[in-house]
XYZ file of C-alpha atoms in Angstrom:
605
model
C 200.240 -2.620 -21.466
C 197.095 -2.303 -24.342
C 198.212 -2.352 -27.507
C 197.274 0.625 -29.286
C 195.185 0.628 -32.733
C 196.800 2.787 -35.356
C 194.039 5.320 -36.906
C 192.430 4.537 -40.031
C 192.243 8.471 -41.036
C 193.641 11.785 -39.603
C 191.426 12.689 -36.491
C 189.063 15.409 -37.815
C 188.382 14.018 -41.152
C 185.245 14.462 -41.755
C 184.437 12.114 -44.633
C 181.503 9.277 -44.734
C 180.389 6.509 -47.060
C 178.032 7.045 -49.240
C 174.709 5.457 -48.274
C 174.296 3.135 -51.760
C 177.788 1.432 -51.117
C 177.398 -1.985 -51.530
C 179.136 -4.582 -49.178
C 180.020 -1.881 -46.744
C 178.702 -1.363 -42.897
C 176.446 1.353 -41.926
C 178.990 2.133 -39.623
C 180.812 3.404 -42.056
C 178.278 5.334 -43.412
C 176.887 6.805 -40.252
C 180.132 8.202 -38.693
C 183.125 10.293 -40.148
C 186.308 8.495 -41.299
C 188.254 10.244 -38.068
C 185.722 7.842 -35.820
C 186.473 4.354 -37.745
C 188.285 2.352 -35.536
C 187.754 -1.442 -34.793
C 187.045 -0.553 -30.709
C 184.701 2.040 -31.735
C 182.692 -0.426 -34.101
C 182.853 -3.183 -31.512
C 181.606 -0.764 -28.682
C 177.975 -0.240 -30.879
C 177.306 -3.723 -29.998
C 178.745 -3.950 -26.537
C 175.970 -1.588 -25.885
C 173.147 -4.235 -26.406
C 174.997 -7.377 -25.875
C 171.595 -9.213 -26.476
C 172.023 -9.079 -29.939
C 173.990 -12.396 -29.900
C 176.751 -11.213 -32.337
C 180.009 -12.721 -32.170
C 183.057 -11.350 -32.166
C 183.958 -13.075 -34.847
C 181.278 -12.016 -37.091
C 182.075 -7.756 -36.034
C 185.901 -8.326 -37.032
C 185.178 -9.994 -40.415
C 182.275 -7.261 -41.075
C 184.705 -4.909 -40.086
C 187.813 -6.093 -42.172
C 185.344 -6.608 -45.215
C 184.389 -3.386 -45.288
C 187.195 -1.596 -45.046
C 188.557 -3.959 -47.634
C 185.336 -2.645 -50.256
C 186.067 1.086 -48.990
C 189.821 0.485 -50.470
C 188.140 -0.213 -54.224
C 185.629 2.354 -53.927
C 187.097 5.347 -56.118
C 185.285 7.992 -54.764
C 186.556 7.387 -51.848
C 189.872 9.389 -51.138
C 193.012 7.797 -52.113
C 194.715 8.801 -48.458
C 191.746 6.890 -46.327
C 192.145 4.280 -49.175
C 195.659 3.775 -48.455
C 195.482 3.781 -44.699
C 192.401 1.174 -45.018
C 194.740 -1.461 -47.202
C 197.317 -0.622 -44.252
C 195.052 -1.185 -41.451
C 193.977 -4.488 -42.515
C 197.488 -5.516 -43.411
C 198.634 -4.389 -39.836
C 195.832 -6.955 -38.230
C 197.965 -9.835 -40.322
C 201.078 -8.612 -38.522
C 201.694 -10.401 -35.226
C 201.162 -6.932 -33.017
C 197.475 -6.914 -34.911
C 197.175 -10.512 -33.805
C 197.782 -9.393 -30.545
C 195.348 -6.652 -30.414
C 192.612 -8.848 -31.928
C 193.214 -11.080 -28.902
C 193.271 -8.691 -26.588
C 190.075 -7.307 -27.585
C 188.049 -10.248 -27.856
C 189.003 -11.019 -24.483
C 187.507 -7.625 -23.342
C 184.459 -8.074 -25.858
C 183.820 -11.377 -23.999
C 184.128 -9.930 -20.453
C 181.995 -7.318 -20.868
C 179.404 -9.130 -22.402
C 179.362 -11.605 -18.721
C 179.725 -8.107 -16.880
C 176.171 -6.970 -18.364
C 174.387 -10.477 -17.737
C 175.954 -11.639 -14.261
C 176.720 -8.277 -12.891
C 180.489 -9.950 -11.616
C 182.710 -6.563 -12.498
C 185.230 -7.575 -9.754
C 187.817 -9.468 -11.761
C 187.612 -7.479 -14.958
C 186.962 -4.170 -13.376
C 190.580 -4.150 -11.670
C 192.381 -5.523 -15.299
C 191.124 -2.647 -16.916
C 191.828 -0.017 -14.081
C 195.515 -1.923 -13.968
C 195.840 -1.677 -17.900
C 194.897 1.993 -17.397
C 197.462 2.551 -15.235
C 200.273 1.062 -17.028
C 199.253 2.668 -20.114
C 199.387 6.254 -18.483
C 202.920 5.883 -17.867
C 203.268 5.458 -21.433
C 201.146 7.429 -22.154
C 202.995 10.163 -24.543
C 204.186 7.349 -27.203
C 200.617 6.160 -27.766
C 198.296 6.799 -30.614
C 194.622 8.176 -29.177
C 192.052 5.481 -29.804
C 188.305 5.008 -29.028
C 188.041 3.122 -25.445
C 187.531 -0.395 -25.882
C 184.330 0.241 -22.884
C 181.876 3.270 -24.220
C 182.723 6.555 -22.504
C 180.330 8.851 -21.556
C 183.015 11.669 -22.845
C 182.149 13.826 -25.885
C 185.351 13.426 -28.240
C 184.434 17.566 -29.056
C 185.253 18.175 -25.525
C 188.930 17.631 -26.253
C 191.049 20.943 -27.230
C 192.998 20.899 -30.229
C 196.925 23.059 -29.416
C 197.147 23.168 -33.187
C 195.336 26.036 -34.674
C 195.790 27.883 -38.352
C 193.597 30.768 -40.366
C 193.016 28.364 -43.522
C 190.436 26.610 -42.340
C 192.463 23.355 -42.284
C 191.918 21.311 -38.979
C 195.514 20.289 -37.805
C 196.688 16.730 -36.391
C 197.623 17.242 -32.417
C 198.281 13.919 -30.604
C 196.617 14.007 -27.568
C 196.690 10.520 -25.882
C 193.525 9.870 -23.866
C 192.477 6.241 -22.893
C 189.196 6.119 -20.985
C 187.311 3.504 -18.806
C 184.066 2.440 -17.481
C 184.896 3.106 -14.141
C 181.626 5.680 -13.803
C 179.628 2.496 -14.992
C 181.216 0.166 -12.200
C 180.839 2.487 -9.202
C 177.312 2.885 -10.214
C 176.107 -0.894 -10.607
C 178.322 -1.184 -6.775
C 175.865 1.459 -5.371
C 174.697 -1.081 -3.033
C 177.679 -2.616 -1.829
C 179.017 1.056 -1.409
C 176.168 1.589 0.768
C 177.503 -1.426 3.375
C 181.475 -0.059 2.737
C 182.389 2.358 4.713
C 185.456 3.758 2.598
C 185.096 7.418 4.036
C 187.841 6.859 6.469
C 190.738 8.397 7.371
C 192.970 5.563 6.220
C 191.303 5.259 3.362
C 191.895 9.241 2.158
C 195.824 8.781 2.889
C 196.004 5.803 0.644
C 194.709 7.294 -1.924
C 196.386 10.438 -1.454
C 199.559 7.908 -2.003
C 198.238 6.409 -4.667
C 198.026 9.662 -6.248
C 201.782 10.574 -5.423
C 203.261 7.224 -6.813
C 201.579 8.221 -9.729
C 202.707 11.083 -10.327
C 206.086 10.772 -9.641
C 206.008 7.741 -11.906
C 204.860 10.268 -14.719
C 207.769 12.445 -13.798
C 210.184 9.915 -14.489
C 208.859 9.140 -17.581
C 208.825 12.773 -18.490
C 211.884 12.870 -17.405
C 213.349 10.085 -19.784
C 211.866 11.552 -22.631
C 213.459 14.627 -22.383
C 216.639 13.055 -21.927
C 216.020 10.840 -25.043
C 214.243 13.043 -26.790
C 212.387 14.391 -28.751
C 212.908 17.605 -27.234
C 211.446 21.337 -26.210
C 211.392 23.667 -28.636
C 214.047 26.429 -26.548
C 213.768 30.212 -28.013
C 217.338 30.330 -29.662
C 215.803 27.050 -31.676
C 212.497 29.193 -32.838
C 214.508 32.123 -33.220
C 216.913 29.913 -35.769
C 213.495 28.523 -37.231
C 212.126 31.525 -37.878
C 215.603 33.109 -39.239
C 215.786 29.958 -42.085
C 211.771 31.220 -43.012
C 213.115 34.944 -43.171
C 215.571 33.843 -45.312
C 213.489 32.364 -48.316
C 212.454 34.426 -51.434
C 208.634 33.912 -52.046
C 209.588 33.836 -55.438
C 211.094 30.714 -54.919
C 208.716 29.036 -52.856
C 206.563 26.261 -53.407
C 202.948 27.344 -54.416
C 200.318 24.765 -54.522
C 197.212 24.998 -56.982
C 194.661 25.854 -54.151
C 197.184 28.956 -53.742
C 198.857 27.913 -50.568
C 202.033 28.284 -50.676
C 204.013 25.227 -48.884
C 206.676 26.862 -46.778
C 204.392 29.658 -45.156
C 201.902 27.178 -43.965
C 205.101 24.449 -42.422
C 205.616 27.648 -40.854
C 202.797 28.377 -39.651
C 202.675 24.894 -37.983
C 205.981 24.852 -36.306
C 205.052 28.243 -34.303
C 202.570 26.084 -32.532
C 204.412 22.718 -31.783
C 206.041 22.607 -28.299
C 208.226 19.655 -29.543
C 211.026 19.964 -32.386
C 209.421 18.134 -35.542
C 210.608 17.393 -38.935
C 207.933 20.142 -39.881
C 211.020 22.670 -37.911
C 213.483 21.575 -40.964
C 210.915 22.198 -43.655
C 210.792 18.345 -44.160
C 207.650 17.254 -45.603
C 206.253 13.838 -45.242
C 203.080 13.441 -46.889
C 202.248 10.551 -44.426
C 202.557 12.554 -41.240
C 199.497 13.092 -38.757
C 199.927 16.865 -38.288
C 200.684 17.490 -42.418
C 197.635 15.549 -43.314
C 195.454 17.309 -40.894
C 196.421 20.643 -42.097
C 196.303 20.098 -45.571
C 193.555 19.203 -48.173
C 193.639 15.522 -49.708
C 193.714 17.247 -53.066
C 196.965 19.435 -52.002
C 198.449 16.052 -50.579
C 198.075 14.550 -53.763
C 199.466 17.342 -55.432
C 202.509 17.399 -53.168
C 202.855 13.657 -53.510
C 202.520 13.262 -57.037
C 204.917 16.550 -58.120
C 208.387 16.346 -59.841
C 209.380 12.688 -58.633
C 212.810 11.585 -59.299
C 213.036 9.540 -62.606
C 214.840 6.090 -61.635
C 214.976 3.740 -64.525
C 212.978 0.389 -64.158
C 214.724 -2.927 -63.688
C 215.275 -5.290 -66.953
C 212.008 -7.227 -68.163
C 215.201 -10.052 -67.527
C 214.981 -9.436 -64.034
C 210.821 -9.051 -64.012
C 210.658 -12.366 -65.758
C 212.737 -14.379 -63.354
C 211.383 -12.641 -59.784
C 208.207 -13.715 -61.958
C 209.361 -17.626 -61.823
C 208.627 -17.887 -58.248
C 205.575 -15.876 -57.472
C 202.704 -18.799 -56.031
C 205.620 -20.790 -55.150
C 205.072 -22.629 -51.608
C 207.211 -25.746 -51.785
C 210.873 -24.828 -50.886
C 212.166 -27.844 -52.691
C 210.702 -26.213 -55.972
C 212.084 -23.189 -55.095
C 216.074 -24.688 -54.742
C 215.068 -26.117 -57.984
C 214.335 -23.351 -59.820
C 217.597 -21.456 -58.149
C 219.758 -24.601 -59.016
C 218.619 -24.205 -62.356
C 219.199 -20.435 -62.644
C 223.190 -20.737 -61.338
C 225.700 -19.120 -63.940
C 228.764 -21.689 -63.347
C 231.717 -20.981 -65.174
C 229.750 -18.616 -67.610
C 228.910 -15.991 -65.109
C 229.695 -12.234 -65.986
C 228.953 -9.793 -63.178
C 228.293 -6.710 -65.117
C 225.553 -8.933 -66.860
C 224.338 -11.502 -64.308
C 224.875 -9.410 -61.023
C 221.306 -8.967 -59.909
C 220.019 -12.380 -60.624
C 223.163 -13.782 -58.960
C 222.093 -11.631 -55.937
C 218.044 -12.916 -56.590
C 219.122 -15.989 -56.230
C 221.884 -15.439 -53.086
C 218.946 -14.297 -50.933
C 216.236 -16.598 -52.012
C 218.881 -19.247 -50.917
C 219.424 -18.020 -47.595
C 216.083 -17.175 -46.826
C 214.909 -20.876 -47.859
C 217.709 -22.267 -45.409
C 216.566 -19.817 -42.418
C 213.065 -20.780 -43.218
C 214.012 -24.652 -42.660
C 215.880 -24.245 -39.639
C 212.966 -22.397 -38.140
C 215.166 -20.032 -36.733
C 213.167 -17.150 -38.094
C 210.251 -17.545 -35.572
C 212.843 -16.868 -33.019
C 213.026 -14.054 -30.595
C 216.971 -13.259 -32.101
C 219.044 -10.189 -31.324
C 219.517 -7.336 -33.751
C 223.212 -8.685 -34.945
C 221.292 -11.666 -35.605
C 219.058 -10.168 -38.425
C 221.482 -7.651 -39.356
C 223.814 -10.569 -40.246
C 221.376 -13.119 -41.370
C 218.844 -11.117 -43.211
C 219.412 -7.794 -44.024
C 223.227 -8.197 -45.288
C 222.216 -10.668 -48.099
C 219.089 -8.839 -48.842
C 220.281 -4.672 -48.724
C 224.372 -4.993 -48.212
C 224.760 -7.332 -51.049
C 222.605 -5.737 -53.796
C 225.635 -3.222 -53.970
C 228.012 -5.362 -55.424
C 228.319 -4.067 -58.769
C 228.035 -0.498 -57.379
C 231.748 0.298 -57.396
C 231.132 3.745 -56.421
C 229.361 3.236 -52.962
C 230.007 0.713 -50.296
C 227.356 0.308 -47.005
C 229.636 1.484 -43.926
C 227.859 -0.101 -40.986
C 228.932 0.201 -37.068
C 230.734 3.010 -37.055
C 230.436 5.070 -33.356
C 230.543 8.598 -35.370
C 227.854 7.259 -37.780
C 224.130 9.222 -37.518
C 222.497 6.185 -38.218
C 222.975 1.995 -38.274
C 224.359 2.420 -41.674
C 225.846 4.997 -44.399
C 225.837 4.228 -48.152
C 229.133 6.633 -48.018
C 231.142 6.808 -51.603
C 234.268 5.060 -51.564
C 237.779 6.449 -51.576
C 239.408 8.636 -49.331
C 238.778 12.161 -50.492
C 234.998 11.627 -51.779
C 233.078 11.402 -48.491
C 229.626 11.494 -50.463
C 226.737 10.157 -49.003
C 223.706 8.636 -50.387
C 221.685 6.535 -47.734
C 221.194 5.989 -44.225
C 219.283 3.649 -41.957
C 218.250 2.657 -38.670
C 217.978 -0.890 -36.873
C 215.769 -2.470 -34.046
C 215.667 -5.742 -32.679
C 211.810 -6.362 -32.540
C 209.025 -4.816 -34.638
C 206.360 -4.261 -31.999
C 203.835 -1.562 -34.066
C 202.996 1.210 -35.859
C 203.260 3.463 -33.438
C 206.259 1.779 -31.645
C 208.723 4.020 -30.041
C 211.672 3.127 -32.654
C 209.370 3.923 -35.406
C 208.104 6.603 -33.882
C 211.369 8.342 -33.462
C 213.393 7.309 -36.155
C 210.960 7.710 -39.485
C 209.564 10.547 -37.755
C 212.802 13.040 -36.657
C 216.229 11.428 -36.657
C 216.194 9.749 -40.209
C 214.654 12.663 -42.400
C 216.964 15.071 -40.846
C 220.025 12.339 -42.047
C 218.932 11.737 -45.280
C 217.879 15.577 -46.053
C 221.776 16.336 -44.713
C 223.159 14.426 -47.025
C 220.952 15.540 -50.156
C 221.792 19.451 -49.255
C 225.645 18.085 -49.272
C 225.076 16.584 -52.740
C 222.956 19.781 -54.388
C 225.700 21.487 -53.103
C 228.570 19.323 -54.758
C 226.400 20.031 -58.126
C 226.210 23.739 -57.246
C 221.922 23.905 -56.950
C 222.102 23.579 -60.481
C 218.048 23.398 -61.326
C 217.831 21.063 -63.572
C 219.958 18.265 -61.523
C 218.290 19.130 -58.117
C 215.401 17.883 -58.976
C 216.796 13.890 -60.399
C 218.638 13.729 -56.643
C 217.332 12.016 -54.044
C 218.266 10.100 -50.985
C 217.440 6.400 -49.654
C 216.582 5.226 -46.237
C 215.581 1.565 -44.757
C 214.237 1.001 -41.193
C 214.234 -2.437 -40.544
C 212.974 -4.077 -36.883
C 212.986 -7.619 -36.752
C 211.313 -9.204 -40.186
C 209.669 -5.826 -40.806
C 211.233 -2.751 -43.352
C 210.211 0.191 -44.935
C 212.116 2.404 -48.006
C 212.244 6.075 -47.535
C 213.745 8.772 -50.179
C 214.093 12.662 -49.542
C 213.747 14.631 -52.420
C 213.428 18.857 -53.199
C 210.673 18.830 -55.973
C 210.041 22.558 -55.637
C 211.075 25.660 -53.421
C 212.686 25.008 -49.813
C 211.089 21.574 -49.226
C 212.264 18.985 -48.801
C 210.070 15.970 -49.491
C 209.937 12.618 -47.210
C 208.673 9.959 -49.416
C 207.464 6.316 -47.731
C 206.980 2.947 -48.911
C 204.549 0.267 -48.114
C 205.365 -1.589 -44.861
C 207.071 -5.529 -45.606
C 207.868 -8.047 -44.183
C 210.554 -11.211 -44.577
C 208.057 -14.500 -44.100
C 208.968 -16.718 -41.824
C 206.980 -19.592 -43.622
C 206.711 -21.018 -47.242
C 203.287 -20.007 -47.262
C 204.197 -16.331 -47.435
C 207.402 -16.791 -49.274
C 205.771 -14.185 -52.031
C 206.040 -11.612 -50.009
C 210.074 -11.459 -50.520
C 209.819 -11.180 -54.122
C 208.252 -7.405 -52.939
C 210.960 -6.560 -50.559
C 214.182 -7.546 -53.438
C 211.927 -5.987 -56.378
C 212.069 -2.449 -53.942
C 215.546 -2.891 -53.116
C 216.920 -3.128 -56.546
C 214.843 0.153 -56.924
C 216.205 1.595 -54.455
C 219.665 0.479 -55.937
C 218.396 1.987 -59.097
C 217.441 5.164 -57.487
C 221.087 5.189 -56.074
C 223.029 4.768 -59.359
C 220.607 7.189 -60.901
C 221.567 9.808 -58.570
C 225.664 9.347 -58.504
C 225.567 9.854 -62.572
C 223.886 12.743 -62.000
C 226.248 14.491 -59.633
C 229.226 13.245 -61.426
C 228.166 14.363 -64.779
C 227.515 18.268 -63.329
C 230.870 18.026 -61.401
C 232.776 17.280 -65.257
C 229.887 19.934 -66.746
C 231.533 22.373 -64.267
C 235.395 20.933 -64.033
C 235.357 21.559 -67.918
C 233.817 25.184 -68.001
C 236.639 26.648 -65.569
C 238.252 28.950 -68.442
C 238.053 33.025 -67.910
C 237.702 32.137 -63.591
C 238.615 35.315 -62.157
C 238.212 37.498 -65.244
C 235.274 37.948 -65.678
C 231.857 37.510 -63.591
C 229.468 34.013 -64.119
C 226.113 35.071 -64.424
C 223.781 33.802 -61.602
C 222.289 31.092 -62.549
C 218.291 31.547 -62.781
C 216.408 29.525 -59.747
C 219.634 29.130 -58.048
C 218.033 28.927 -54.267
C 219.029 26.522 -51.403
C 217.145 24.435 -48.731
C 217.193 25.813 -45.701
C 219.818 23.263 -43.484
C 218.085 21.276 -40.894
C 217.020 22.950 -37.319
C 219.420 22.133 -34.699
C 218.587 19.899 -32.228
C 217.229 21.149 -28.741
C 219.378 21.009 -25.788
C 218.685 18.220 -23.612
C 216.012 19.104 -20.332
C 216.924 17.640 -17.380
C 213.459 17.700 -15.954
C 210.003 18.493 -17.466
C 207.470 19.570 -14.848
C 204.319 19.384 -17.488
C 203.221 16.624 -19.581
C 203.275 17.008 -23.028
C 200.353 17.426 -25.085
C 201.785 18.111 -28.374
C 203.514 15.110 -29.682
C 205.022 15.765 -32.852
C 204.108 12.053 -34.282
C 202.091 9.163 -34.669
C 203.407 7.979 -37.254
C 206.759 5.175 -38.811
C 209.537 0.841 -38.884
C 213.164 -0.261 -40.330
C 217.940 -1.976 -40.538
C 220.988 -3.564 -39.695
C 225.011 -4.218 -38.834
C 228.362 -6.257 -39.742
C 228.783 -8.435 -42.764
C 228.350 -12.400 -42.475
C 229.851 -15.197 -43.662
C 228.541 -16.481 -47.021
C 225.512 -18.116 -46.517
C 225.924 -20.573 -50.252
């Protein structure tokens, strides 16, 4: 199947260099951001292969510009963000991959236009076509890696809102140069006589294997989800909107007000969508097509959670290893940091745990068993124990709950003790971290996983009685890990009925010394996390004595409603299962997000 190459911008952006950038393509400058893509870029050249460009030379012009784009400051910070993304998704080994695969196509078409030989290649492509339309729902739209004769305006958007805003519908469309091929066979045509009988039935059974493979894979989706919107689920969507007091709700600078326009948007998706919970994630296709990059900004950058920074202590010593390449330096420096006899856990916790998962990262790296196609267990027990599990240790309040069949997700950072079932975190595992766009990622950052984690922070509001000024200090954690790859997610309600879906930077464990900085990222955005944790159990257990110790004159005499005392809407339901879908979809409800793990190990020092 073709690997699929995640956007660079939402798909009607409509934003262009300026002409006097320096170091930057005229590609870039010639053709709105919702056209840049690699394929695209590459297919300008296919289209005089004479010009004796290598494909070598397009991907680093390519890569180098969108590299300058990321420093330019007039451009937007979202495209910014999404360029440093892109070109750290080409280092990733699925980017690898692509990069392959499309010089191998670059290559092949540039024989096809000199020798005329379209055999060979002509039947890959039609058989990559085919496989890919099976798939075809859980892939991201991209430029065809052959030009198309197809205007991209010619493609109707389901997504449709009075603003002015263009919205973000997923319509997966992979074309081909077949046109081209029949054409240049015009004269063998001429000597084939293909109008036969025979001929018409198999392709009329061609045509039915098709689509009854599409019907199966229709099929599986609806049993796996995500799933139709049914009218008792709009009717309940529309009954939380009803609900709200406009006073209340969230109203952005440009006027908008927040929870009218998710509203707005989840009349018009087929599929059930974290937009259907009034979950917004800044990073979604569908939100950033809808709204303005100055209202995402606004609704990125408003009322976030204070979480106290780690000790310089702790800066310092993550700070002894950065540039460090030689693991036998590395066991020096951790030799030298141990505690011995001395060590205090209130006080030396977090280096003690620095220095735990260095250790056990430099051992895997050794043994080589981290370039190993292992089984989720494996990483859940290997890596993402020592580096998320253990971080917890001088938490006494929470404990990570992992494997349990009732669970809603890998993992629960539950409270301990029996009668405070209080919930903090969540998270999802994979085995294999295949892309951007992959189904797990898909699925879990994009539905299952904000509905968890904004569960749990309605559950806590509530314990703290949607006192205003705690609401807005609470927040929730999520990991996704697949593989070597994670990503931190919080859920917060900075104003109104929303509740905010917050993402990290995608990382990644190396598997070499070379890239051994790269861990110093991940345990620095842990102990955040950790931070972010602690930070929200004081504040729910300081309301809960606030309101144990202001209990006198109960049932005399009335408490005064508290001002801005509103509550989030709970999350939608979840669509009954369909048995059988007779129409394809053509409103996914994602690209776009990757992810952890299971049972403790055995001490790895």
């Amino acid at each position: 199947m073709s690997i699929s190459e995640p956007r660079v911008t939402g798909e009607y952006s409509t934003f262009m260099c300026e002409q006097k950038a320096r170091d930057v393509d005229d590609f870039f400058k010639s053709q709105p951001a919702s056209r840049w893509s690699f394929e695209l870029y590459i297919n300008n050249f296919l289209a005089d292969p004479d010009l004796g460009v290598s494909f070598d030379q397009l991907l680093s012009t390519f890569v180098d510009s969108l590299d300058q784009i990321n420093k330019l400051h007039t451009v937007p910070l979202t495209i910014r963000s999404n360029c440093s993304n892109y070109i750290n998704w080409l280092q990733l080994p699925t980017g690898e991959s692509f990069v392959c695969e499309r010089r191998e196509i670059f290559y092949a078409k540039i024989n096809l236009e000199k020798n005329f030989q379209l055999n060979s290649v002509f039947k890959k492509s039609v058989d990559v076509t085919a496989q890919t339309r099976g798939f075809k729902t859980f892939l991201q739209p991209v430029p065809s890696a052959f030009p198309s004769e197809t205007p991209k305006n010619d493609i109707p958007s389901p997504l449709s809102n009075t603003s002015g805003s263009s919205n973000r519908t997923l319509v997966n469309t992979i074309s081909t140069d077949k046109e081209m091929c029949v054409s240049e066979n015009n004269e063998d045509s001429e000597t084939n006589d293909l109008d036969t009988p025979d001929h018409e039935e198999a392709i009329d059974d061609q045509e039915e294997v098709k689509e009854e493979s599409n019907n199966k894979e229709v099929e599986k989706e609806n049993q796996k989800g995500p799933f139709r919107m049914r009218e008792q689920n709009r009717t309940e969507f529309a009954k939380s909107y009803r609900a709200m007091d406009k006073g209340y709700m969230w109203k952005l600078s440009s006027g908008r007000i927040v929870e009218e326009e998710l509203f707005k948007l989840g009349n018009d998706l087929e599929f059930e969508h974290a937009i259907h919970s009034f979950i917004l994630d800044v990073e979604d296709e569908i939100i950033m097509g809808h709204f303005t990059e100055k209202e995402l900004e606004e609704i990125e950058g408003t009322t976030i959670p204070e979480v106290p920074d780690f000790s310089d202590e702790i800066d310092d010593f993550l700070g002894n290893f950065f540039g460090k390449t030689n693991l036998n330096e590395i066991r020096q420096i951790i030799k030298e940091s141990m505690f011995g006899i001395d060590y205090n856990r209130e006080k030396h916790h977090d280096v003690d745990y620095i220095c735990l998962a260095l250790y056990s990262l430099v051992r895997e790296i050794e043994n080589g068993n981290l370039k190993n196609a292992n089984l989720e267990n494996w990483y859940n027990c290997h890596i993402w124990n020592i580096i998320f599990d253990q971080v917890f240790g001088d938490v006494q309040a929470v404990t990570v709950v992992r494997g349990e069949s009732t669970s809603v997700g890998d993992w629960i950072l539950r409270a301990v003790g029996n009668g405070n079932k209080d919930e903090f975190g969540a998270g999802e595992a994979g085995k294999d971290w295949t892309d951007e766009y992959g189904t797990k990622y898909l699925k879990e950052i994009g539905l299952k996983l904000p509905k968890t984690l904004k569960d749990m922070l309605m559950n806590l509001m509530e314990r703290v009685n949607w006192d205003k000024n705690v609401r807005k200090n609470i927040q929730t954690v999520g990991i996704i890990h697949e593989g070597l790859m994670m990503s931190l997610v919080y859920a917060d309600n900075p104003k109104g009925y929303v509740c905010r879906f917050r993402r990290s930077d995608l990382m990644e464990v190396p598997d070499t010394a070379e890239k051994f900085d790269s861990i110093l990222k991940i345990l620095a955005s842990i102990l955040t996390a950790k931070s972010a944790i602690r930070m929200t159990i004081e504040m729910a257990q300081t309301k809960r004595q606030a309101v144990k110790s202001s209990l006198k004159g109960t049932g005399y005499r009335k408490r005064p409603r508290e001002e801005d005392h509103h509550q989030m809407p709970a999350c939608l339901s979840t669509p009954k299962k369909i048995k059988m879908c007779s129409k394809m979809n053509d409103k996914r409800p994602y690209p776009s997000s990757p992810c952890p793990g299971s049972p403790s190990s055995d001490p790895l020092i």
